[in-house]
CSV table of N, CA and C in Angstrom, one decimal:
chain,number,residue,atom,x,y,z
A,1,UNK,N,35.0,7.6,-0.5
A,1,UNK,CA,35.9,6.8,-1.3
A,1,UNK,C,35.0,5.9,-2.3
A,2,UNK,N,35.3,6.0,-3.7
A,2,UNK,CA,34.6,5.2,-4.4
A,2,UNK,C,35.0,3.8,-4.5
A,3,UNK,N,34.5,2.9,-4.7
A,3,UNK,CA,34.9,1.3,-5.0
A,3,UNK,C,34.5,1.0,-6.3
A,4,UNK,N,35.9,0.4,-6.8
A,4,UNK,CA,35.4,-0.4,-8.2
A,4,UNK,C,34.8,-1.3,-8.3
A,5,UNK,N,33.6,-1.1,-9.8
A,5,UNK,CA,32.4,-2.0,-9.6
A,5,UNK,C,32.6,-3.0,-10.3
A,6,UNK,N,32.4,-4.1,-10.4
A,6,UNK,CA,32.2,-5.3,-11.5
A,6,UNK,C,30.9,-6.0,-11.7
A,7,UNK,N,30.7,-5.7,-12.7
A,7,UNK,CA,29.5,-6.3,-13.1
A,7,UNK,C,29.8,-7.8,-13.9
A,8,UNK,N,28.1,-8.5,-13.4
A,8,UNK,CA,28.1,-10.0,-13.7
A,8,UNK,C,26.7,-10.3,-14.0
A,9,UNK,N,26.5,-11.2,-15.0
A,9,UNK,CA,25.2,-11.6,-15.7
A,9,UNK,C,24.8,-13.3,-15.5
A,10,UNK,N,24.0,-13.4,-15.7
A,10,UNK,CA,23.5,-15.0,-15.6
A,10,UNK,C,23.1,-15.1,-16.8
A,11,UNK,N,23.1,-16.5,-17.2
A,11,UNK,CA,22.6,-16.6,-18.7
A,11,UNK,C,21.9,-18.1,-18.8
A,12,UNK,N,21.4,-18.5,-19.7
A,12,UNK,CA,21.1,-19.9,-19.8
A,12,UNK,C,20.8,-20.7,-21.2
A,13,UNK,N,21.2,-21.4,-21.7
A,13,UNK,CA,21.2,-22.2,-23.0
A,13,UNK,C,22.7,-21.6,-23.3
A,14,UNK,N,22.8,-21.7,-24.8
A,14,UNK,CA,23.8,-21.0,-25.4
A,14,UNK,C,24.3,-19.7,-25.0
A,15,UNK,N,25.6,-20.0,-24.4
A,15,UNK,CA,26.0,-18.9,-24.5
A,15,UNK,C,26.6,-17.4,-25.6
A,16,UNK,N,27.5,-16.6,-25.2
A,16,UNK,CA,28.0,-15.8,-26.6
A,16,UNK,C,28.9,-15.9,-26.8
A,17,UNK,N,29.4,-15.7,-27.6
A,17,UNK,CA,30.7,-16.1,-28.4
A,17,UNK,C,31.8,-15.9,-27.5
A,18,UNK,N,32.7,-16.5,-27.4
A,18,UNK,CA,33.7,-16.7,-26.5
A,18,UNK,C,34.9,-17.1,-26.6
A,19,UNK,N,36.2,-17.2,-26.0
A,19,UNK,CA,37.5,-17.9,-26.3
A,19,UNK,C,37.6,-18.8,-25.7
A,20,UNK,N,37.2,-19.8,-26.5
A,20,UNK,CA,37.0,-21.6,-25.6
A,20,UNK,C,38.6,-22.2,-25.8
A,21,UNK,N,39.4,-21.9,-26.0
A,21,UNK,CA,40.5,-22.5,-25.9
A,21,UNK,C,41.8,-21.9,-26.6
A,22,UNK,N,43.3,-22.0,-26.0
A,22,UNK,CA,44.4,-21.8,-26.7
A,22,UNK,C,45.1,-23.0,-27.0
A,23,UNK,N,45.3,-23.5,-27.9
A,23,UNK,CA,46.3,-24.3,-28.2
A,23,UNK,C,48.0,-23.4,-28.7
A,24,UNK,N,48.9,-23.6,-27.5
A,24,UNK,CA,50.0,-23.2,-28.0
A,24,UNK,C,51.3,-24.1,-28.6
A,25,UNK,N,51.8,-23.7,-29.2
A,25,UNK,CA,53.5,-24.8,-29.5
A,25,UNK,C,54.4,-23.9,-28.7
A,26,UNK,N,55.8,-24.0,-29.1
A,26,UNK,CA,56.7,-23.2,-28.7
A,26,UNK,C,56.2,-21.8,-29.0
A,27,UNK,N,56.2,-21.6,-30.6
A,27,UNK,CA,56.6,-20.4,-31.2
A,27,UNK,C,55.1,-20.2,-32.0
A,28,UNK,N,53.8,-21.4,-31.9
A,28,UNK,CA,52.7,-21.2,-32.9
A,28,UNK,C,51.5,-21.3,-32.0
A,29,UNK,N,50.4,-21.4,-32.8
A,29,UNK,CA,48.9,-22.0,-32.2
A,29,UNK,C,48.0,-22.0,-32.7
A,30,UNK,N,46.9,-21.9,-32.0
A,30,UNK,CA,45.9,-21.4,-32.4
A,30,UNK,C,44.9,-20.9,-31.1
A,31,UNK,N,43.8,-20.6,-31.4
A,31,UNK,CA,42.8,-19.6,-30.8
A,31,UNK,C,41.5,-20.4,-31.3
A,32,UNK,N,40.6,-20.4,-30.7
A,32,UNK,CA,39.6,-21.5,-30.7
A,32,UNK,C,38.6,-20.6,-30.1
A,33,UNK,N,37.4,-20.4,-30.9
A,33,UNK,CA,36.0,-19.8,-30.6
A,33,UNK,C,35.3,-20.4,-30.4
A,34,UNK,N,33.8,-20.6,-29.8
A,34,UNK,CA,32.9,-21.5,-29.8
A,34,UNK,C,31.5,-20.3,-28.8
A,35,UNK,N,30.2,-20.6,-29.2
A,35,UNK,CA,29.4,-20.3,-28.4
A,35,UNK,C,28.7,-18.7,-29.4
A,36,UNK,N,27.8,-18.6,-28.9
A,36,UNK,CA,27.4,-17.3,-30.2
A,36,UNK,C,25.8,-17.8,-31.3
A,37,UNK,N,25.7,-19.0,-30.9
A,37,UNK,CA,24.8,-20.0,-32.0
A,37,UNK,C,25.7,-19.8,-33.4
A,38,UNK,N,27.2,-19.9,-33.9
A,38,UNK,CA,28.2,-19.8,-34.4
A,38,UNK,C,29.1,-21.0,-34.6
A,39,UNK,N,29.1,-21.6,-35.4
A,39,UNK,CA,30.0,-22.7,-35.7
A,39,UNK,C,31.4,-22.5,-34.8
A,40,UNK,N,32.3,-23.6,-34.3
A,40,UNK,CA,33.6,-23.3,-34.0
A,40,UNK,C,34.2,-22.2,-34.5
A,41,UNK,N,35.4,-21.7,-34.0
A,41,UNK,CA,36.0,-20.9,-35.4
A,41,UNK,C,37.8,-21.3,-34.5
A,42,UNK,N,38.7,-21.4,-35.1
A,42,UNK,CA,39.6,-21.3,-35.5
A,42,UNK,C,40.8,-20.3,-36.0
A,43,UNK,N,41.4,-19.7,-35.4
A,43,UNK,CA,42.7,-18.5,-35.1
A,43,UNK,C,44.0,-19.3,-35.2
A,44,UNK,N,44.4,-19.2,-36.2
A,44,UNK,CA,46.5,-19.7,-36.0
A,44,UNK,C,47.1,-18.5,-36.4
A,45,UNK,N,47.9,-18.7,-35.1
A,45,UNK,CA,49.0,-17.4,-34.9
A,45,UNK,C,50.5,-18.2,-35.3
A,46,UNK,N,51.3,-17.6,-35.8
A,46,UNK,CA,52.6,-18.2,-35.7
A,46,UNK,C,53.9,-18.2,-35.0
A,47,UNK,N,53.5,-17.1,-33.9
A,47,UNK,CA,54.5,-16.3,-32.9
A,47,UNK,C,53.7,-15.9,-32.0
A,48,UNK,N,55.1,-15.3,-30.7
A,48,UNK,CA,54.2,-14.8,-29.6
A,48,UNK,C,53.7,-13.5,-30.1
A,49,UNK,N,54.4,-12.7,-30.5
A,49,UNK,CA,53.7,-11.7,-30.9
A,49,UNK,C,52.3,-11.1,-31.4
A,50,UNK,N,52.3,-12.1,-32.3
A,50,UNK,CA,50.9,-12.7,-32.5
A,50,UNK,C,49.8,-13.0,-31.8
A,51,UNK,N,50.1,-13.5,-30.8
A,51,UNK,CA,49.2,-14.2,-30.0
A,51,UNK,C,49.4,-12.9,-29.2
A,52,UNK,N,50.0,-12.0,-28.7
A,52,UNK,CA,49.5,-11.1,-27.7
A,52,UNK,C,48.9,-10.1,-28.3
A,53,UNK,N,49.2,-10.1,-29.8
A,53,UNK,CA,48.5,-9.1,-30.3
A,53,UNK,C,47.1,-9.4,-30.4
A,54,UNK,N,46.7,-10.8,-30.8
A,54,UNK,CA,45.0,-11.1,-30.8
A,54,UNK,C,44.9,-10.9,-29.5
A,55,UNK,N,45.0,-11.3,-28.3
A,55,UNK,CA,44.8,-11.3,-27.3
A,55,UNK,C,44.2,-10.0,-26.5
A,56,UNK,N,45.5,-8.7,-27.0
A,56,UNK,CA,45.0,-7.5,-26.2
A,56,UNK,C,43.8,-6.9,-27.2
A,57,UNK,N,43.3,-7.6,-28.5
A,57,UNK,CA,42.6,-7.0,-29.3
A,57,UNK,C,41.3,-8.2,-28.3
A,58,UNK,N,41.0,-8.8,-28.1
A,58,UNK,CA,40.2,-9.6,-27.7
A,58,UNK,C,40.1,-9.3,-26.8
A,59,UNK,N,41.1,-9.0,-25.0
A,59,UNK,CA,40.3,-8.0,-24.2
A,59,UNK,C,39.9,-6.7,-24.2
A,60,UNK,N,40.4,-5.6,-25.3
A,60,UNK,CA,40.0,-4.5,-25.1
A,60,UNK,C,38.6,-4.4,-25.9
A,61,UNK,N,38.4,-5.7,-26.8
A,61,UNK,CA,37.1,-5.6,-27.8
A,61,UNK,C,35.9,-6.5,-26.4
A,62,UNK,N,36.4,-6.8,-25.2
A,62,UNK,CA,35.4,-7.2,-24.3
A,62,UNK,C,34.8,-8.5,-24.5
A,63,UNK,N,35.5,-9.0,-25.3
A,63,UNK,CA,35.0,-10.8,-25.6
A,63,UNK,C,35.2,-11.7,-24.3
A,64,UNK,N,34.2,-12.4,-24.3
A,64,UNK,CA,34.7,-13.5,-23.0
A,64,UNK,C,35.5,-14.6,-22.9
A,65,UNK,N,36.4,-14.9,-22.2
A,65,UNK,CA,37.2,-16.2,-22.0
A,65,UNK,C,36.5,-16.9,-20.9
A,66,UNK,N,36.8,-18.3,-21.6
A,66,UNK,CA,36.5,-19.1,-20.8
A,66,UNK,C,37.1,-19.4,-19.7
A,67,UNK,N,36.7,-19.5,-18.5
A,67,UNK,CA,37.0,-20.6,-17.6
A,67,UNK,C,37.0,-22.3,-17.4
A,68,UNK,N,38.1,-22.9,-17.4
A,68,UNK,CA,38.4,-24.4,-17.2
A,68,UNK,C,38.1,-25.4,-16.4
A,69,UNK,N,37.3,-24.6,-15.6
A,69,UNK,CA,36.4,-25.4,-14.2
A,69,UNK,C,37.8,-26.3,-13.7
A,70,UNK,N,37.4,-28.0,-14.0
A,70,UNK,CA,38.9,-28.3,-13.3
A,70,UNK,C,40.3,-28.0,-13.8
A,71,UNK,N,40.3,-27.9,-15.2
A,71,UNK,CA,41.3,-27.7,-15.8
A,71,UNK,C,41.6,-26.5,-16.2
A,72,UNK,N,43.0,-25.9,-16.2
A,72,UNK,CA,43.3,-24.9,-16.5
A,72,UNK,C,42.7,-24.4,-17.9
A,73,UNK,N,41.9,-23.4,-18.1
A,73,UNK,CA,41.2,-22.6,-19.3
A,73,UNK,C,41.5,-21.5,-19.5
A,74,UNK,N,41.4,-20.8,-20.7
A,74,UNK,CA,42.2,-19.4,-21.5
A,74,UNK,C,42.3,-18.8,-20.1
A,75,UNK,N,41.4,-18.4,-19.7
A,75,UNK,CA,41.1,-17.5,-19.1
A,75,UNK,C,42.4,-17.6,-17.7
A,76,UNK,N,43.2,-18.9,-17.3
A,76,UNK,CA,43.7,-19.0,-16.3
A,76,UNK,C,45.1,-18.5,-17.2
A,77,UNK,N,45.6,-19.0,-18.8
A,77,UNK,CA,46.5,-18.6,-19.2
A,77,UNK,C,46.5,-16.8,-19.1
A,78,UNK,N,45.0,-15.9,-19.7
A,78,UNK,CA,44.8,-14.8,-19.9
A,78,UNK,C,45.7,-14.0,-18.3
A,79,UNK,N,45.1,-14.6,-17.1
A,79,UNK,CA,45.2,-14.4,-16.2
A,79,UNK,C,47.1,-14.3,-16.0
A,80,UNK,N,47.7,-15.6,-16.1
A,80,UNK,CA,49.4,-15.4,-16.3
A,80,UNK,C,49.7,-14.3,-16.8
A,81,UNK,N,49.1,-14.1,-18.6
A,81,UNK,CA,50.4,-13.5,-19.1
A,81,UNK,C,50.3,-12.2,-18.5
A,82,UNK,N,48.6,-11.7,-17.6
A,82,UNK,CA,48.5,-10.6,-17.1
A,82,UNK,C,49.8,-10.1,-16.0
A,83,UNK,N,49.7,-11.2,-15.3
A,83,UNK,CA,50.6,-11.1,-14.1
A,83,UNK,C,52.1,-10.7,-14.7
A,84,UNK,N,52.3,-11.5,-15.5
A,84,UNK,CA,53.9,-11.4,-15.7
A,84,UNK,C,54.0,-10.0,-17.0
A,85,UNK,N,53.1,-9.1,-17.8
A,85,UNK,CA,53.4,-8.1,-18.0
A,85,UNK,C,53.0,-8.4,-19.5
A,86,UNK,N,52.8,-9.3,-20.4
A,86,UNK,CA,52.5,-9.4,-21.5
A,86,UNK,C,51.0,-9.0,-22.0
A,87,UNK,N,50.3,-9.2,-21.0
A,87,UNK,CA,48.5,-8.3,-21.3
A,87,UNK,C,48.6,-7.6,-20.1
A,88,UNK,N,47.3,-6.8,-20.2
A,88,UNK,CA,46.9,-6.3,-19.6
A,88,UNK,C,44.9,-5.9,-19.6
A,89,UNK,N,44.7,-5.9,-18.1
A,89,UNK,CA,43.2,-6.1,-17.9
A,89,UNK,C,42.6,-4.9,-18.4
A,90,UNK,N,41.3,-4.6,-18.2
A,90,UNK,CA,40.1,-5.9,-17.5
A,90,UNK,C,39.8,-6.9,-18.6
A,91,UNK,N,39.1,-8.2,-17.8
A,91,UNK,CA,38.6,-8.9,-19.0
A,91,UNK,C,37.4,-9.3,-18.5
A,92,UNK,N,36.5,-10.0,-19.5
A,92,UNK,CA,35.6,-10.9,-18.9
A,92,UNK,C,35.7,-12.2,-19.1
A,93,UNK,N,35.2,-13.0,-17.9
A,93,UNK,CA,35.4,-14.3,-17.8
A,93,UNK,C,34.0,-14.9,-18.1
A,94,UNK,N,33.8,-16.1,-19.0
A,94,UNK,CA,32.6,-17.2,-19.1
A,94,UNK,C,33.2,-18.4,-18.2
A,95,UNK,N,32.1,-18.5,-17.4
A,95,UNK,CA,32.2,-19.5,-16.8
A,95,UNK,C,31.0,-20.4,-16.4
A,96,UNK,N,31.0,-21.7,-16.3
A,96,UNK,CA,29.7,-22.7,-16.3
A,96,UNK,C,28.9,-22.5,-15.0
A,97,UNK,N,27.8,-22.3,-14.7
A,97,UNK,CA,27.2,-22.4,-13.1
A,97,UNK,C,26.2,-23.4,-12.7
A,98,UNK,N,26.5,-24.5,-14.4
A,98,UNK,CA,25.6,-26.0,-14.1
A,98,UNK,C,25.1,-25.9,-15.5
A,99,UNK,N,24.4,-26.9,-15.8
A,99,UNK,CA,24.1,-27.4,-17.3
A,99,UNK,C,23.3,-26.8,-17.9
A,100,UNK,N,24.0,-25.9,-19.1
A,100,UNK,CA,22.9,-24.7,-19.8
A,100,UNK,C,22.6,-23.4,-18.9
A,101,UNK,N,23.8,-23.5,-18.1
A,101,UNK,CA,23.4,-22.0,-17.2
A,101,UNK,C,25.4,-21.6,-17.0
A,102,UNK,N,24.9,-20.1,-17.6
A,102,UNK,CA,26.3,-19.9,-17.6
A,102,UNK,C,26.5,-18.4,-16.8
A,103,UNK,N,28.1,-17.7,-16.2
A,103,UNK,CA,27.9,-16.7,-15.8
A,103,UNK,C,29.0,-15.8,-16.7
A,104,UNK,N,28.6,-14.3,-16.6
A,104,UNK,CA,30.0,-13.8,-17.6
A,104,UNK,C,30.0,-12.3,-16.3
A,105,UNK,N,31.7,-12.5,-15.7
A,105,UNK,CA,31.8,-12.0,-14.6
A,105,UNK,C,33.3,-11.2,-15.2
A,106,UNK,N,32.9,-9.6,-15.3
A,106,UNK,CA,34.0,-8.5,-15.3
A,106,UNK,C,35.6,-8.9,-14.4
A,107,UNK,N,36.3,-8.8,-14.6
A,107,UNK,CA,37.8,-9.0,-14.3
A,107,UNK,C,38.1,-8.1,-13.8
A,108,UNK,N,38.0,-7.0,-13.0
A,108,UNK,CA,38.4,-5.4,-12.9
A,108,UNK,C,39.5,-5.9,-11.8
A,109,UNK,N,40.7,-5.5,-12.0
A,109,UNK,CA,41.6,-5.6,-10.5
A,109,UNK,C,41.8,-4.4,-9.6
A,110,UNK,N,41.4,-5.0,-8.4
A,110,UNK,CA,40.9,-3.8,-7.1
A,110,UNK,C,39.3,-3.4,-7.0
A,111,UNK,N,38.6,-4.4,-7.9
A,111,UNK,CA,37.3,-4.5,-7.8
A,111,UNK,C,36.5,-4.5,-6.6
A,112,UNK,N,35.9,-4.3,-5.7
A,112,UNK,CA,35.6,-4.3,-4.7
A,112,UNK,C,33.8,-4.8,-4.2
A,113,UNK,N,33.3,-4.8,-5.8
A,113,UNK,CA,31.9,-4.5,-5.1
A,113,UNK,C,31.4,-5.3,-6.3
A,114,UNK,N,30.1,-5.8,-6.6
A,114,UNK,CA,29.6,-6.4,-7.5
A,114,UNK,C,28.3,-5.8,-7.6
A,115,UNK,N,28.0,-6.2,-9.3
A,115,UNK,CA,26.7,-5.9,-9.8
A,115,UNK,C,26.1,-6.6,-10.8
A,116,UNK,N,24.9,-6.9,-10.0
A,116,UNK,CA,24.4,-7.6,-11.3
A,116,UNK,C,23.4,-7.2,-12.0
A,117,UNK,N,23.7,-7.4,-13.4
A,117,UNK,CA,22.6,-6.7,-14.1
A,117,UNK,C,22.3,-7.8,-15.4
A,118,UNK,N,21.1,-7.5,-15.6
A,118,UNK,CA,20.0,-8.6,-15.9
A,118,UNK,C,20.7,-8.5,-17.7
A,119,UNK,N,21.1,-7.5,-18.8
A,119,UNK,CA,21.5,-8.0,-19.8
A,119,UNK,C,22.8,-7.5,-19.7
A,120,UNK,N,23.7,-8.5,-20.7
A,120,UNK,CA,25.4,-8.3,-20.8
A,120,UNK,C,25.8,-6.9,-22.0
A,121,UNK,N,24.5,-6.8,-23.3
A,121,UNK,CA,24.8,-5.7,-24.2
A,121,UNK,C,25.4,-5.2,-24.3
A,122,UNK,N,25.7,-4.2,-22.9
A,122,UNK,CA,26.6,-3.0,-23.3
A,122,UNK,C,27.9,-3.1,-22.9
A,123,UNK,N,28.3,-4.5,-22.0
A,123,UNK,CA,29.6,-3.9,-21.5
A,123,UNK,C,30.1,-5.9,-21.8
A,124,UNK,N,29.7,-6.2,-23.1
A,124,UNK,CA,30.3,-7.5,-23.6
A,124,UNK,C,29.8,-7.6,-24.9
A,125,UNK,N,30.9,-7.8,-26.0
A,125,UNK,CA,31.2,-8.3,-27.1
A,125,UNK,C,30.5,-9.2,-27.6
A,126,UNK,N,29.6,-9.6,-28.3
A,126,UNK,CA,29.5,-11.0,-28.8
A,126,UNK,C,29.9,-11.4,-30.5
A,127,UNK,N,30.6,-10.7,-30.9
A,127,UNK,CA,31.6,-10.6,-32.3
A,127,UNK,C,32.8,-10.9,-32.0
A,128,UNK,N,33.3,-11.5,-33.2
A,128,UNK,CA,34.9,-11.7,-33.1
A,128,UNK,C,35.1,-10.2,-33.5
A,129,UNK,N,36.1,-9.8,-32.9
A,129,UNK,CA,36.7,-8.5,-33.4
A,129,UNK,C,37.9,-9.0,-34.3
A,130,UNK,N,38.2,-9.7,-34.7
A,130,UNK,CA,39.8,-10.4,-35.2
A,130,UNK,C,39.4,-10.2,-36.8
A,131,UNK,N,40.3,-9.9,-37.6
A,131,UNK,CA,40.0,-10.0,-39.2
A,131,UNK,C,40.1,-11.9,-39.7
């Protein structure tokens, strides 16, 4: 029986480019980049549509979401709209492991096993894929 693998990296200083935050309204938002040695960047959507359309373009292009340590971060919304049917996995998660040390950990569901490998290159994004 094989087991699904998930791979995970350690990193330190700057991270890569990433989805540091969603700001939603009812029906609008935006999408918030950061990390990459890359100025902020800024995404307004005007609908849901929109927003799941950047979204499933942003996990299938392999970009990382952040994790919110105490507070709820993309990555915990990423995680909902999974559950309830509006995305769908895998993704990768950024998340902090102390000051200037960061981890970027595969999302696979029914994952079973872990791996770590020393660079992220081939199986993480560090481009916006979004026009």
């Amino acid at each position: 029986m094989n087991s699904l693998v998930a791979r995970y990296c350690l990193g330190e200083g700057e991270p890569p480019r990433y989805l540091a935050a969603m700001h939603t309204e009812v029906s609008s938002g935006e999408l918030v980049f950061a990390g990459g040695g890359e100025p902020r960047h800024t995404l307004k959507f005007s609908d849901q549509s929109a927003l799941y359309r950047h979204l499933r373009q942003l996990l299938a292009s392999r970009l990382p979401v952040a994790a919110g340590g105490m507070m709820p971060g993309p990555v915990d919304e990423v995680a909902a709209l999974i559950v309830v049917g509006c995305l769908e996995g895998p993704y990768v998660v950024l998340a902090w492991s102390g000051p200037g040390q960061w981890i970027l950990r595969e999302h696979i569901e029914g994952a079973e096993v872990w791996r770590k490998v020393a660079d992220s290159a081939d199986w993480v994004n560090v481009k916006l894929p979004l026009n």
